[in-house]
Structures are given as structure tokens and as C-alpha cells.
Coordinates of C-alpha atoms in Angstrom, one line a residue:
X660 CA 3.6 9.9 -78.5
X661 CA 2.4 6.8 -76.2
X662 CA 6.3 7.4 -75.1
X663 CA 5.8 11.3 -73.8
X664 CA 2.1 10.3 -72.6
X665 CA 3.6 8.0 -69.9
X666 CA 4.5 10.1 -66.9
X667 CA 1.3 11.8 -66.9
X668 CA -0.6 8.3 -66.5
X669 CA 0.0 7.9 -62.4
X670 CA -1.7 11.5 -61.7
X671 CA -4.9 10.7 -64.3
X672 CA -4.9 7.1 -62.5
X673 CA -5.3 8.9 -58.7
X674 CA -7.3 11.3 -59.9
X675 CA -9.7 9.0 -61.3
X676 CA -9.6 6.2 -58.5
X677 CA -9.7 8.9 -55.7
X678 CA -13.1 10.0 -57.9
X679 CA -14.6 6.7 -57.8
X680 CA -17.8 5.7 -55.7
X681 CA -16.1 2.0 -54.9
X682 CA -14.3 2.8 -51.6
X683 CA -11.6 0.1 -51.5
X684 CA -10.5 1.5 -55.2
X685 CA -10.0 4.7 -53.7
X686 CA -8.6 3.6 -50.5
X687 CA -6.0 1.4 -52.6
X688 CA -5.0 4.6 -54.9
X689 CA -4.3 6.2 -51.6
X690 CA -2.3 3.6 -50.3
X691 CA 0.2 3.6 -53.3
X692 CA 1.2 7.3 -52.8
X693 CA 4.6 6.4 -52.4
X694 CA 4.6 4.2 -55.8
X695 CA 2.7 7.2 -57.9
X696 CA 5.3 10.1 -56.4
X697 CA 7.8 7.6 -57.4
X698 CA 6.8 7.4 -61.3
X699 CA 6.3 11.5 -60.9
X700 CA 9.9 12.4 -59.9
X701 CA 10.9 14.9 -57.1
X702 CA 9.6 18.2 -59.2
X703 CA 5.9 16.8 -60.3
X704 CA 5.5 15.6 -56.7
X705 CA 5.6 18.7 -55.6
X706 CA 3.8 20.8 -57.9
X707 CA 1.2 18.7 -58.9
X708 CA 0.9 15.6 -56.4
X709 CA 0.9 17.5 -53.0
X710 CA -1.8 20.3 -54.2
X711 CA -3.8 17.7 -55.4
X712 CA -4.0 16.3 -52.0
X713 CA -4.2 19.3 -50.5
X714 CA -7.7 20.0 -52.5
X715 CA -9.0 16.2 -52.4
X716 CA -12.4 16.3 -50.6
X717 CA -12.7 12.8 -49.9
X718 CA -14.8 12.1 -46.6
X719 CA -14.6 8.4 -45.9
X720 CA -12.3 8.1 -42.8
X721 CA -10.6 5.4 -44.3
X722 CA -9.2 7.0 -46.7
X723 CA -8.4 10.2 -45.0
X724 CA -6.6 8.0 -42.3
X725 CA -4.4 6.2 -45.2
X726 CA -3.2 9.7 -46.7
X727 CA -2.5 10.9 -43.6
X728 CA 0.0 7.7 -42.3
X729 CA 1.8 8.2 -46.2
X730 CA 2.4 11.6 -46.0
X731 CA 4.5 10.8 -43.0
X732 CA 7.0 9.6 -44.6
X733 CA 6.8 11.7 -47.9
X734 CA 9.6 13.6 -47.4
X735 CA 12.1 11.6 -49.7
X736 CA 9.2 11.8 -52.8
X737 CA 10.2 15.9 -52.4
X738 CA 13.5 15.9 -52.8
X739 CA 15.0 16.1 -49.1
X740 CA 13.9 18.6 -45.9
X741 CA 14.3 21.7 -47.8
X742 CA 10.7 21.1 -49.1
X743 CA 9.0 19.3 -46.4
X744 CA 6.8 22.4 -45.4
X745 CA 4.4 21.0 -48.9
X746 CA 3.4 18.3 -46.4
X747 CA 1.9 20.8 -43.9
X748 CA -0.6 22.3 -45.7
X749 CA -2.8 18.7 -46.5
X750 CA -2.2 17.8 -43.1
X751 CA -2.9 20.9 -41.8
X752 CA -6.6 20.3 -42.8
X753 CA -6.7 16.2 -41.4
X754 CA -6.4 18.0 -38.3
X755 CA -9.4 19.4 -38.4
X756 CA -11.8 16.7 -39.1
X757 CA -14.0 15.1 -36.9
X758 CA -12.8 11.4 -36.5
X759 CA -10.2 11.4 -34.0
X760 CA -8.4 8.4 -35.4
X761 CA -7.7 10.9 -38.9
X762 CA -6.7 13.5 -36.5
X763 CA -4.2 11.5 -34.2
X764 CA -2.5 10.2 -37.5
X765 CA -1.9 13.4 -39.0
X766 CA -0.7 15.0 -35.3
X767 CA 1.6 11.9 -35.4
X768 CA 3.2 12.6 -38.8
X769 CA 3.0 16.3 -38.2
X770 CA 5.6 15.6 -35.0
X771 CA 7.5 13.1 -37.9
X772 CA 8.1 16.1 -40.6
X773 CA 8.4 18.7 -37.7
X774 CA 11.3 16.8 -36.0
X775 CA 13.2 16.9 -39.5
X776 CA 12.5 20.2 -40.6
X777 CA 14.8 23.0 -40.6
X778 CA 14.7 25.5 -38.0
X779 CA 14.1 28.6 -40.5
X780 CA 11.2 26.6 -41.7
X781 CA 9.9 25.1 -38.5
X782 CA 9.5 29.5 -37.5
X783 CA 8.4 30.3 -40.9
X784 CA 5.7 27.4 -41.5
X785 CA 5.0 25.1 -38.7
X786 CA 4.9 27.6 -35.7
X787 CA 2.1 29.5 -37.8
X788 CA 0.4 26.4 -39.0
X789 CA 0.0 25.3 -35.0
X790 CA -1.5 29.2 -33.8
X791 CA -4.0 28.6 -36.3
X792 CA -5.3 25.3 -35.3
X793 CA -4.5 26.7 -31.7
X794 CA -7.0 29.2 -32.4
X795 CA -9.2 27.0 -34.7
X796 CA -12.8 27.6 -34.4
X797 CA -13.8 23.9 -34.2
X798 CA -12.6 22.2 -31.6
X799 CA -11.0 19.7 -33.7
X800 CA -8.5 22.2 -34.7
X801 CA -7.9 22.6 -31.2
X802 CA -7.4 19.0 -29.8
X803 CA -4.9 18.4 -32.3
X804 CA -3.0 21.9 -31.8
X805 CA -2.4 20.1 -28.5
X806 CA -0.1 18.1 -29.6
X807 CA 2.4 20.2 -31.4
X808 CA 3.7 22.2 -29.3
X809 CA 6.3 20.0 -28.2
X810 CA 7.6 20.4 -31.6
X811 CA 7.7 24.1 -32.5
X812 CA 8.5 25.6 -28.5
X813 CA 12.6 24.8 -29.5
X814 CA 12.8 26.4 -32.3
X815 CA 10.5 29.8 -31.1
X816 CA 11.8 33.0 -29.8
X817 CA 11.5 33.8 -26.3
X818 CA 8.7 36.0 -27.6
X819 CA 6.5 33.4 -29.0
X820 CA 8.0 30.8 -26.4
X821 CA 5.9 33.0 -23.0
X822 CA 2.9 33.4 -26.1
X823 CA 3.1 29.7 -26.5
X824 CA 3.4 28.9 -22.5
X825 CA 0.0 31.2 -22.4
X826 CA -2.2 29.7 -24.9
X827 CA -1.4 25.9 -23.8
X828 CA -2.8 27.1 -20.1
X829 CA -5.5 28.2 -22.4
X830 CA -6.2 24.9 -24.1
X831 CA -6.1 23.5 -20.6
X832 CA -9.3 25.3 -19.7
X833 CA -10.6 25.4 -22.7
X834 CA -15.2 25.1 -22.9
X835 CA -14.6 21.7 -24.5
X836 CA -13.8 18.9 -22.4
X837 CA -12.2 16.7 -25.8
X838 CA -9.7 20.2 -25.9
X839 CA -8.6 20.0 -22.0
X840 CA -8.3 15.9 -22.2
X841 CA -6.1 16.5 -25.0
X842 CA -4.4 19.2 -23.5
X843 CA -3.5 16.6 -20.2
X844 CA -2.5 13.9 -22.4
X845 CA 0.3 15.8 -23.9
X846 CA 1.4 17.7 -21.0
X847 CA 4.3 15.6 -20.0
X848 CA 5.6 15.8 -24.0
X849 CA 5.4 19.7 -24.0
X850 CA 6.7 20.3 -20.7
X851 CA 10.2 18.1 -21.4
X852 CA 10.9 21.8 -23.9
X853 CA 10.1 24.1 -21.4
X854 CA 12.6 25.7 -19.4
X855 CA 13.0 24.5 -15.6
X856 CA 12.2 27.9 -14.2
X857 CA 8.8 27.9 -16.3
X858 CA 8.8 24.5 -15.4
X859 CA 8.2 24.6 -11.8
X860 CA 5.7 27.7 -12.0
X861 CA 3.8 28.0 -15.2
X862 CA 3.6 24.2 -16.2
X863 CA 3.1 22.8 -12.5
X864 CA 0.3 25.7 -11.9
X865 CA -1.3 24.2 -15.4
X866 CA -1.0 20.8 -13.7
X867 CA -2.9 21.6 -10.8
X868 CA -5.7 23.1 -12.9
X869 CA -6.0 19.5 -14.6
X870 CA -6.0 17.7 -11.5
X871 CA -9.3 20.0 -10.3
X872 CA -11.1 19.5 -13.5
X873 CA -15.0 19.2 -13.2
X874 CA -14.5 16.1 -15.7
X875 CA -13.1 12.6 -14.3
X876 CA -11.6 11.9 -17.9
X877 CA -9.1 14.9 -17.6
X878 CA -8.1 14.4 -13.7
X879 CA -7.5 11.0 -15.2
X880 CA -5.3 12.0 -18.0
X881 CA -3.9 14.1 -15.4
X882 CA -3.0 11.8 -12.9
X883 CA -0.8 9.8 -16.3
X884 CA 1.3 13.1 -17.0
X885 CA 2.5 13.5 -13.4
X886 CA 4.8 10.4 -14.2
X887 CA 6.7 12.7 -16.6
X888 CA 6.4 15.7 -14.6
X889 CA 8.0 14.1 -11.8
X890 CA 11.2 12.9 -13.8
X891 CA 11.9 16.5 -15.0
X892 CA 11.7 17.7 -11.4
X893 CA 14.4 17.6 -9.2
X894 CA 13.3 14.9 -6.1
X895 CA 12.6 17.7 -3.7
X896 CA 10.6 20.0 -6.0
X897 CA 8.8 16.7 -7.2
X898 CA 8.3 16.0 -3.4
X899 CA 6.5 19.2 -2.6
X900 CA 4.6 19.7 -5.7
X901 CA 3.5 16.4 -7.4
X902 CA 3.3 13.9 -4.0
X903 CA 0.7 15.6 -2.4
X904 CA -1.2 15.8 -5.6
X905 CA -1.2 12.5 -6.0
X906 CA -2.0 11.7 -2.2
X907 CA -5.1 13.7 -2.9
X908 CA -6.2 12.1 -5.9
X909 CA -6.1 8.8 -4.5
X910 CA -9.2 10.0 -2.5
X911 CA -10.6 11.2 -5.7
X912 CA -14.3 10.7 -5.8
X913 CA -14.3 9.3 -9.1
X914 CA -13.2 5.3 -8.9
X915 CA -11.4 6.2 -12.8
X916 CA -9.1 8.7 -11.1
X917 CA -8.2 6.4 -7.9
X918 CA -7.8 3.6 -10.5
X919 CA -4.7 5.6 -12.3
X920 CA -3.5 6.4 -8.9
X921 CA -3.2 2.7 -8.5
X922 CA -2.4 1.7 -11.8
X923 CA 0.3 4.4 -11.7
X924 CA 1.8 3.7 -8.2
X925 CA 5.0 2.0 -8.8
X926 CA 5.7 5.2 -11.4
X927 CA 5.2 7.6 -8.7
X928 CA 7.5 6.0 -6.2
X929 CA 10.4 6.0 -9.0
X930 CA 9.3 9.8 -9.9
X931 CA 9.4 10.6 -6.4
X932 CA 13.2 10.8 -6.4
X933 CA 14.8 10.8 -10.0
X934 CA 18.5 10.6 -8.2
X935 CA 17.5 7.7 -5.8
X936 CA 14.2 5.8 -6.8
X937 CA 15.5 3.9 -3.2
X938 CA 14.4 6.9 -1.2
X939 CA 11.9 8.5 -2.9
X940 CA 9.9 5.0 -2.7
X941 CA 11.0 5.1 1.1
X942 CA 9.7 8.7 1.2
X943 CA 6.2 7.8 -0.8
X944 CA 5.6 4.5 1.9
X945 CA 5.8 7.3 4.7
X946 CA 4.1 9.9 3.8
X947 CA 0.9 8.0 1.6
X948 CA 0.6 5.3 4.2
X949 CA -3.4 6.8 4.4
X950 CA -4.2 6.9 1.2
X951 CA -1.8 3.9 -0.2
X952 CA -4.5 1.7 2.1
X953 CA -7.6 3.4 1.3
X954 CA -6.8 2.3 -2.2
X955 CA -6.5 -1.3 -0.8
X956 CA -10.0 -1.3 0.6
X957 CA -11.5 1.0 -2.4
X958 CA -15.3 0.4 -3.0
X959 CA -13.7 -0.3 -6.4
X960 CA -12.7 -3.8 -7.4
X961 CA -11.1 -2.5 -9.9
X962 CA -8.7 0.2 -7.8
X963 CA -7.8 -2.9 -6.0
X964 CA -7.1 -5.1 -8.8
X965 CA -5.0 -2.4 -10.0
X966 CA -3.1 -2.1 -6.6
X967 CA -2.3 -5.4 -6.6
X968 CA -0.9 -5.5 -10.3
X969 CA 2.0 -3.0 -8.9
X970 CA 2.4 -3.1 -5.1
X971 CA 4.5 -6.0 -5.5
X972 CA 6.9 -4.4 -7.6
X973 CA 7.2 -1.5 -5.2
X974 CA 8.8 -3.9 -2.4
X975 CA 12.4 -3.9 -4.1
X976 CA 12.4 -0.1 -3.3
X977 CA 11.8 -0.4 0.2
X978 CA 14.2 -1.0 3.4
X979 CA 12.9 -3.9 5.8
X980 CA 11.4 -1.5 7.9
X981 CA 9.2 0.5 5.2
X982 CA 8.0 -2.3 3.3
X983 CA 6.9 -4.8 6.6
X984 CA 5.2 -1.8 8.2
X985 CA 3.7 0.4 5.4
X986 CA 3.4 -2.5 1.8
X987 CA 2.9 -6.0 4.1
X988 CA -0.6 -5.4 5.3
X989 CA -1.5 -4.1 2.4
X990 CA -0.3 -7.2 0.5
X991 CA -2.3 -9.1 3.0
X992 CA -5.3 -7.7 2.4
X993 CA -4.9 -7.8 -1.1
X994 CA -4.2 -11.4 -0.8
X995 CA -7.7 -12.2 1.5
X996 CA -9.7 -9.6 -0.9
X997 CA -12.7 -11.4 -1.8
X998 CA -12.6 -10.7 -5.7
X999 CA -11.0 -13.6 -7.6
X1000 CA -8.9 -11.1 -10.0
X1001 CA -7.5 -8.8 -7.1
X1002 CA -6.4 -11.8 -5.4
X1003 CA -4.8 -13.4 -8.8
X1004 CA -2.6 -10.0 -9.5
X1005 CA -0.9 -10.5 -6.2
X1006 CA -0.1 -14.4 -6.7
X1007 CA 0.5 -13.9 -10.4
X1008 CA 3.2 -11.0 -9.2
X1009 CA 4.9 -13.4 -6.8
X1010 CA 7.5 -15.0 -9.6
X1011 CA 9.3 -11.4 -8.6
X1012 CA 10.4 -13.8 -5.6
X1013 CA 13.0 -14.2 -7.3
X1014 CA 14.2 -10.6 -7.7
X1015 CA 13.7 -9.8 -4.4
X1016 CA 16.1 -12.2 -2.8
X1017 CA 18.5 -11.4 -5.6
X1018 CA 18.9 -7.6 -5.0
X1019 CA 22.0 -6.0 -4.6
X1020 CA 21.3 -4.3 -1.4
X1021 CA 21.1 -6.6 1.9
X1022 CA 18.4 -4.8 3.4
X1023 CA 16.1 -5.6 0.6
X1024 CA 16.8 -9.3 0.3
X1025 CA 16.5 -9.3 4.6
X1026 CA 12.9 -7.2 3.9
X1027 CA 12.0 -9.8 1.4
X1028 CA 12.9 -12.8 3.6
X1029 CA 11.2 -11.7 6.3
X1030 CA 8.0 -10.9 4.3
X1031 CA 8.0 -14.3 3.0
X1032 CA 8.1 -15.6 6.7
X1033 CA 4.8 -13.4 7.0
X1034 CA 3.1 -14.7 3.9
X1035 CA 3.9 -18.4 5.2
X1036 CA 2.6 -17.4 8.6
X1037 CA -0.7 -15.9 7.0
X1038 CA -1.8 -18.4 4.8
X1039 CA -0.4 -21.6 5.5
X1040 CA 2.3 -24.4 4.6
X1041 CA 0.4 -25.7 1.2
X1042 CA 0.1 -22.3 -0.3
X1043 CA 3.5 -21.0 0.8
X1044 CA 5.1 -24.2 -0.9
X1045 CA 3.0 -24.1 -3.9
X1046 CA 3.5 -19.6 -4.2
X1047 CA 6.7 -19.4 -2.3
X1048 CA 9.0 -22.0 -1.4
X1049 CA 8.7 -23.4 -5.1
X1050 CA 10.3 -20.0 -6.0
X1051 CA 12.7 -19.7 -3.6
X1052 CA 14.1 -23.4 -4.3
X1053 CA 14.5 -21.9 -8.0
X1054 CA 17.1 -19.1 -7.4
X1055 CA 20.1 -20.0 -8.9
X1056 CA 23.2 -17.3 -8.5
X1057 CA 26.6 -17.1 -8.7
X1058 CA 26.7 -14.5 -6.3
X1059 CA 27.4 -16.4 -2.7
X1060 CA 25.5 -13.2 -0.6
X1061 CA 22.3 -14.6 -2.4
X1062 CA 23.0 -18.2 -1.9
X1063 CA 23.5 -17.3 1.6
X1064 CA 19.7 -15.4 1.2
X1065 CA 18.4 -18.4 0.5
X1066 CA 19.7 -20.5 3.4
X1067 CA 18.3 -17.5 5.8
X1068 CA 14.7 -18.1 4.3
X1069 CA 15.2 -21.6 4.9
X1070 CA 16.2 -20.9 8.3
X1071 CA 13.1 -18.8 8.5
X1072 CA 10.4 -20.4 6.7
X1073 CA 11.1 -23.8 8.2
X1074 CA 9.6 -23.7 11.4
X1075 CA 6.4 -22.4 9.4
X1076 CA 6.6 -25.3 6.9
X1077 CA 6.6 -27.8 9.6
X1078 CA 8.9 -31.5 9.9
X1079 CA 7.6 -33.3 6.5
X1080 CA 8.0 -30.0 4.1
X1081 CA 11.3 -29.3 5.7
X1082 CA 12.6 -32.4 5.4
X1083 CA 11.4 -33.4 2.1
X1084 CA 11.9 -29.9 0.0
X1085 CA 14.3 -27.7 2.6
X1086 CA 16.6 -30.5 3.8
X1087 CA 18.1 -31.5 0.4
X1088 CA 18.8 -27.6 -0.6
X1089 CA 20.9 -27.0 2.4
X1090 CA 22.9 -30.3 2.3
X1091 CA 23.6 -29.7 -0.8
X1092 CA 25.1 -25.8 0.5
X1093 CA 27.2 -27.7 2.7
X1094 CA 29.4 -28.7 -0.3
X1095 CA 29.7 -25.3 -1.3
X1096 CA 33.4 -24.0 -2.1
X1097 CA 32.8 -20.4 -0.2
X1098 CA 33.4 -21.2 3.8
X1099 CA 30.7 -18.5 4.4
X1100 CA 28.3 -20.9 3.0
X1101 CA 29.4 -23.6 4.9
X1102 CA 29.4 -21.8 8.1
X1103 CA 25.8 -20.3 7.5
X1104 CA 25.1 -24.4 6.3
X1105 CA 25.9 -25.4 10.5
X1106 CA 23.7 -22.1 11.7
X1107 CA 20.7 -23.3 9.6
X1108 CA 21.4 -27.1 10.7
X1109 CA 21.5 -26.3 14.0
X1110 CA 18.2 -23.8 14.2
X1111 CA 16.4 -27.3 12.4
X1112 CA 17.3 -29.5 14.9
X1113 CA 13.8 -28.8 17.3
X1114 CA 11.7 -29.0 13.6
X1115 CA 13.7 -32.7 12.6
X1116 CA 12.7 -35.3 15.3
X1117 CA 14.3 -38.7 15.5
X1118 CA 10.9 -39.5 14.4
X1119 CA 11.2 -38.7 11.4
X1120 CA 13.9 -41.0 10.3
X1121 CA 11.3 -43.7 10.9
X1122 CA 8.8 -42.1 8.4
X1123 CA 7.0 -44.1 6.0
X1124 CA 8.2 -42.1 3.0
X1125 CA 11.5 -43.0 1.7
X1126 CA 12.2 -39.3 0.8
X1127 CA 11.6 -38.2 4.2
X1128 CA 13.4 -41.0 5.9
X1129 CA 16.7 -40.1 3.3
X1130 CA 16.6 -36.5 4.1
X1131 CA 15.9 -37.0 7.9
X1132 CA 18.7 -39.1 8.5
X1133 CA 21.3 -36.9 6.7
X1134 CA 19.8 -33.5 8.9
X1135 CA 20.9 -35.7 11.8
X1136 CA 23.9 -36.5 10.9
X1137 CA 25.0 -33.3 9.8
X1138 CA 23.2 -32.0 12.7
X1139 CA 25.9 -34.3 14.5
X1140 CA 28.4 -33.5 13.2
X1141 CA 28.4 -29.8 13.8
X1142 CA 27.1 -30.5 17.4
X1143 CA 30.9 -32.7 17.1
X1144 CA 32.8 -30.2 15.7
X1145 CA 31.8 -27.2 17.8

């Protein structure tokens, strides 16, 4: 009899436990769903586990936010997809309660079961379960309807696709501002379903009603889902209808907003032109050069911080041209700001040196070299050697173009440096290029020699460091001997 008893012992232990006034004994009963469904089998799990979920009326958060990660990944405890639509109905109501972290997990294993379900099931329970919350009378209901949509627009007739279209644009103006936020932080997810034609009219007009918003948090939110907006665009669409959004906002009288502009800039010049992030970056420099360098002197230390964080990953994407005459004096004024974080983002960034000089394309590494030359120019020999040079001597490539990089910012930096730096830390790079096996590398060695021969004085030979003194006397000779062999 103890035998036959045995099966029905999980369900009479959850029950019980998910009874009990101590919290942590019902929050552990929760968290060994998986192990009780186990010990149940497929069948009992489905009529007797799932409804009892369905009905429990716990409200500690804790626990609701433990049974709604499990339920995720129930679907195996039911005996395969075919009977995942059980799972909507308990999570159907987590959607609807009042702490958001309960809500977000049960949205997130919602999307989980929705992305395995069959189609016939996703039209037959899923698309109804999100119109109800869409329509839900607390906003809760609402928010989390939000969401889904992503999910269930594949799978719905054209019918309920154009129904579906309308009552997001709804959501997006909903009274509620937690309903709209929501709304603008799924935006980019629901509009990767939609059609392209509904794409550039219906979505992009919803767009432009989040970017107006009376509330800072939504034109914030906003401002984040124009990043995948402007990768489902084609360049030119994203051009004429999400640029001179975002040139706008950066004059946004709420610091929050100008802050994701900012934060968000890099992401924008790639999203700019899907085909060529190259041009669209060129095309951003020339057309935001206002706004790009209000954000530089924003009232905000924190706009600026966040400009410097990205701007000098946006440098790679420019020609020589763009970058010295739209990103440089922004850079420099970044670099002078007179809050210590702003000016740390920009120095921390500089170990992208590196990638600069490395690119594949010349006029990038010839934009970075001369920029360098700038920043030496600007702020002196010590804190060029110790932010620049130091990074420069560190490139190591197999690739001759970007040895040859190198020797042109020697060539370049070394009249900035002065004598002792040039002889000490610039000198010993080149002679060592001299040895090279590539004759382009030699040849570009005698250029560079020959452009040091004002900087490295006879003097200098007689100098009281040994170092300098070594590294002197073989610039001259090798200065010699090209003078010799030209």
C-alpha cells in the first residue's frame, strides 16, 4: 500500500510547502519543480502539476519570480511541444503582477515556449493570450503584452498582422508612461518581423512618436531602439529617416536623452550605412558636425564622459580628411575637459592605437598617424611618450604596409618628441627596420633617417647617457651612409 502511495507524495509535499508561512520552505519547493514533475511523469504533470500552479495564490515575489524562471524550461516535464500551451496559462497571470522583476521573467520564458511552439498552437493559444494582456485593464498586463509581439506577428494572418501593427502604435501612446517605456524598449525586437514596406511607414511613424514623448525615460528608450532600426533599413532610408532624428535628439533638453545619444554614437555611425559602416560614419561626421560638438561641450559631465567612451572608436571609420576635421577637435577638447572621468575615457581608449595604425585601409592608418602628430603637438613630449609613443613602439605585424606605418609616425612624431626621446626610444626602432628583409622597408628606413638628420645633432653623440650616445652614433652613421649611397 506504502508501494501505490508513493507517486502521490511530491504533489502533497508542494502543496504543503507552497502552504507554509516560512518563505524559504516555500521558495525551495518552488525551486525543485523540475525534480517533483520528474517523480510525477509526463501525464500527472500535466493534469495535476500545471493547474495547480496555475491556481497557487502565493504573493511573495520571490517565489513568483522562481516559478516563473522553471516554467521556462518545462517543456520536457510535458511530454514534448505538442503540450507546451499548459505553460501559458500560469504565466499568463505572472504577467500581470505588479513587480516588474516577476513580470520580465515570465515575458522572457513566454518568448522561450513561444519560439518552440507549433504554429497551429502559437494562432490558437498564444496570439489570444497576448490581445488579452494587450487589452489588460491594469497596466501590468499591458507592459508585458509589449514584449510578445515579436513572437506571435510570424505566425499571424495578414488580418491580425495590420490588427497587431495597430494596437502596438497603441501601446506606444498609451496614458501610462511604464506601457510606452516598455513599448520603446521592445521596438527594435518587434519591428525585425514586420514587413519592410510596413517597416518604413507604420513602424518608423511609431518611432517618431517615441522620440516626441512628454517623458525623458521613453525618448531615452527611444533613442536605444534606433540602433536596430537603422540595421533593418536600407543606408539611404536609414539616412533620411533615423539621422536626422538622432541629430535632433542630441539637442534634447533632457541631459538622459543627449547622454544615449552619446553613449550610442559609435552605433549610429555603423547603422548609418549597413552596406558600408565606412561611409555611413563618413556621412554621420558631415552632416552632425553641430550637434556631435555640442555633445562635447554638454552642460552635462556625464554626456561628455559618455562621448569620450566612444568617439575614439569612431576614428577607424573615418578617411584622413573626416576624422582631422570633424573627430580631432573634439578629441581635443575632450582631452582638456576639466572633469577627471571625461578626460580618463579618452586616455583609457587610446590602447586602440594600435588598431588604428593596423587597419586595412591606408587612409585610415595615414588619418591615424597624422592625428597622433596632433595629439603630440597639443599636449607635449612626456604625455605623448607615456599615451602614444609607448603604443606605437608595441605594434607588432607581419604585414610590411603596417611596419611601414610605424616608420611614417616615427618620421612624424619625431620632430615633436625632440633629440633625447628620438634618440633614446625612436632611434633603436628604426635601425632595427633597416634589417628588414622587405626592400620597401629599407628604402622608407633611408627616408626616415634622412628627415632625422636636423633633430640628431653631432651633439648628441657626446651626451652624458650611454643610451643616447649608442643610439646617436648609429643615426649618424646610418645617416652616412645613405647620404654615401645616394
Amino acid at each position: 500500500m506504502a508501494m501505490l502511495d508513493e507517486p502521490l507524495r511530491p504533489v502533497s509535499i508542494l502543496i504543503h510547502e507552497l502552504r507554509n508561512d516560512d518563505i524559504q520552505l516555500r521558495l525551495n519547493s518552488m525551486r525543485r519543480l523540475s525534480t517533483i514533475a520528474r517523480a510525477l511523469g509526463e501525464e500527472r504533470t500535466r493534469k495535476e502539476l500545471i493547474p495547480f500552479l496555475t491556481a497557487n495564490s502565493d504573493d511573495d515575489d520571490v517565489v513568483l519570480l522562481a516559478m516563473a524562471e522553471e516554467l521556462g524550461d518545462f517543456i520536457p516535464f510535458l511530454g514534448g511541444v505538442e503540450h507546451a500551451y499548459l505553460l501559458l496559462s500560469p504565466l499568463e497571470s505572472l504577467c500581470t503582477v505588479e513587480e516588474s522583476c516577476v513580470r520580465n521573467k515570465a515575458v522572457e520564458s513566454l518568448c522561450r515556449i513561444g519560439a518552440q511552439m507549433r504554429e497551429s498552437d502559437l494562432v490558437n493559444w498564444f496570439i489570444p493570450l497576448l490581445k488579452r494582456l494587450a487589452d489588460g485593464e491594469w497596466f501590468t498586463a499591458r507592459v508585458s503584452a509589449c514584449g510578445l509581439f515579436h513572437i506571435a506577428y510570424p505566425s499571424a494572418t495578414e488580418t491580425l498582422k495590420t490588427e497587431f501593427r495597430s494596437i502596438y502604435s497603441q501601446l506606444c501612446q498609451d496614458d501610462m508612461p511604464m506601457v510606452r517605456r516598455s513599448a520603446a524598449s521592445n521596438l527594435g525586437k518587434f519591428a525585425a518581423t514586420v514587413e519592410p514596406s510596413h517597416l518604413k511607414t507604420q513602424i518608423m511613424s511609431i518611432f517618431d512618436d517615441l522620440t516626441q514623448d512628454e517623458q525623458d525615460s521613453v525618448r531615452v528608450l527611444a533613442v536605444e531602439s534606433s540602433t536596430p532600426l537603422g540595421k533593418l533599413l536600407e543606408p539611404q532610408d536609414c539616412l533620411a529617416l533615423i539621422l536626422p532624428v538622432i541629430v535632433n535628439l542630441s539637442q534634447d533638453k533632457s541631459w538622459r536623452v543627449r547622454y544615449m545619444v552619446a553613449n550610442q554614437l559609435y552605433e549610429h555611425c555603423e547603422a548609418v550605412g549597413t552596406e558600408s559602416a565606412r561611409e555611413g560614419a563618413k556621412y554621420y561626421a558631415k552632416k552632425k558636425p553641430q550637434g556631435s560638438s555640442e555633445l562635447s561641450l554638454d552642460s552635462s559631465q556625464h554626456v561628455r564622459s559618455a562621448l569620450a567612451s566612444v568617439i575614439t572608436g569612431i576614428a577607424p571609420n573615418l578617411g584622413k580628411d573626416a576624422t582631422i576635421d570633424h573627430l580631432l577637435p573634439i578629441f581635443l577638447s575632450l582631452l582638456k575637459d576639466e572633469i577627471p572621468d571625461v578626460r580618463l575615457n579618452i586616455i583609457s581608449k587610446l590602447d586602440q592605437v594600435n588598431q588604428w595604425l593596423q587597419d586595412k585601409v591606408f587612409s585610415v592608418r595615414e588619418a591615424a598617424v597624422n592625428n597622433l602628430k596632433r595629439l603630440a603637438e597639443e599636449f607635449g613630449p612626456e604625455w605623448a611618450m607615456q599615451h602614444i609613443v609607448s603604443q606605437i613602439l608595441e605594434v607588432k605585424n607581419q604585414h610590411y604596409l603596417h611596419r611601414m606605418t610605424v616608420l611614417s609616425a616615427i618620421s612624424l612624431l619625431a620632430p615633436v618628441m625632440g633629440p633625447e626621446i628620438t634618440c633614446s626610444k625612436l632611434l633603436p626602432n628604426v635601425i632595427s627596420a633597416s634589417k628588414d628583409r622587405v626592400p620597401n622597408i629599407k628604402f622608407n628606413v633611408a627616408k626616415v633617417l634622412q628627415s632625422l638628420i636636423p633633430i640628431v645633432d653631432k651633439s648628441l653623440a657626446e651626451d652624458p647617457d650611454v643610451d643616447v650616445r649608442f643610439f646617436a652614433n648609429q643615426a649618424l652613421q646610418a645617416v652616412n651612409h645613405v647620404a654615401v649611397s645616394s
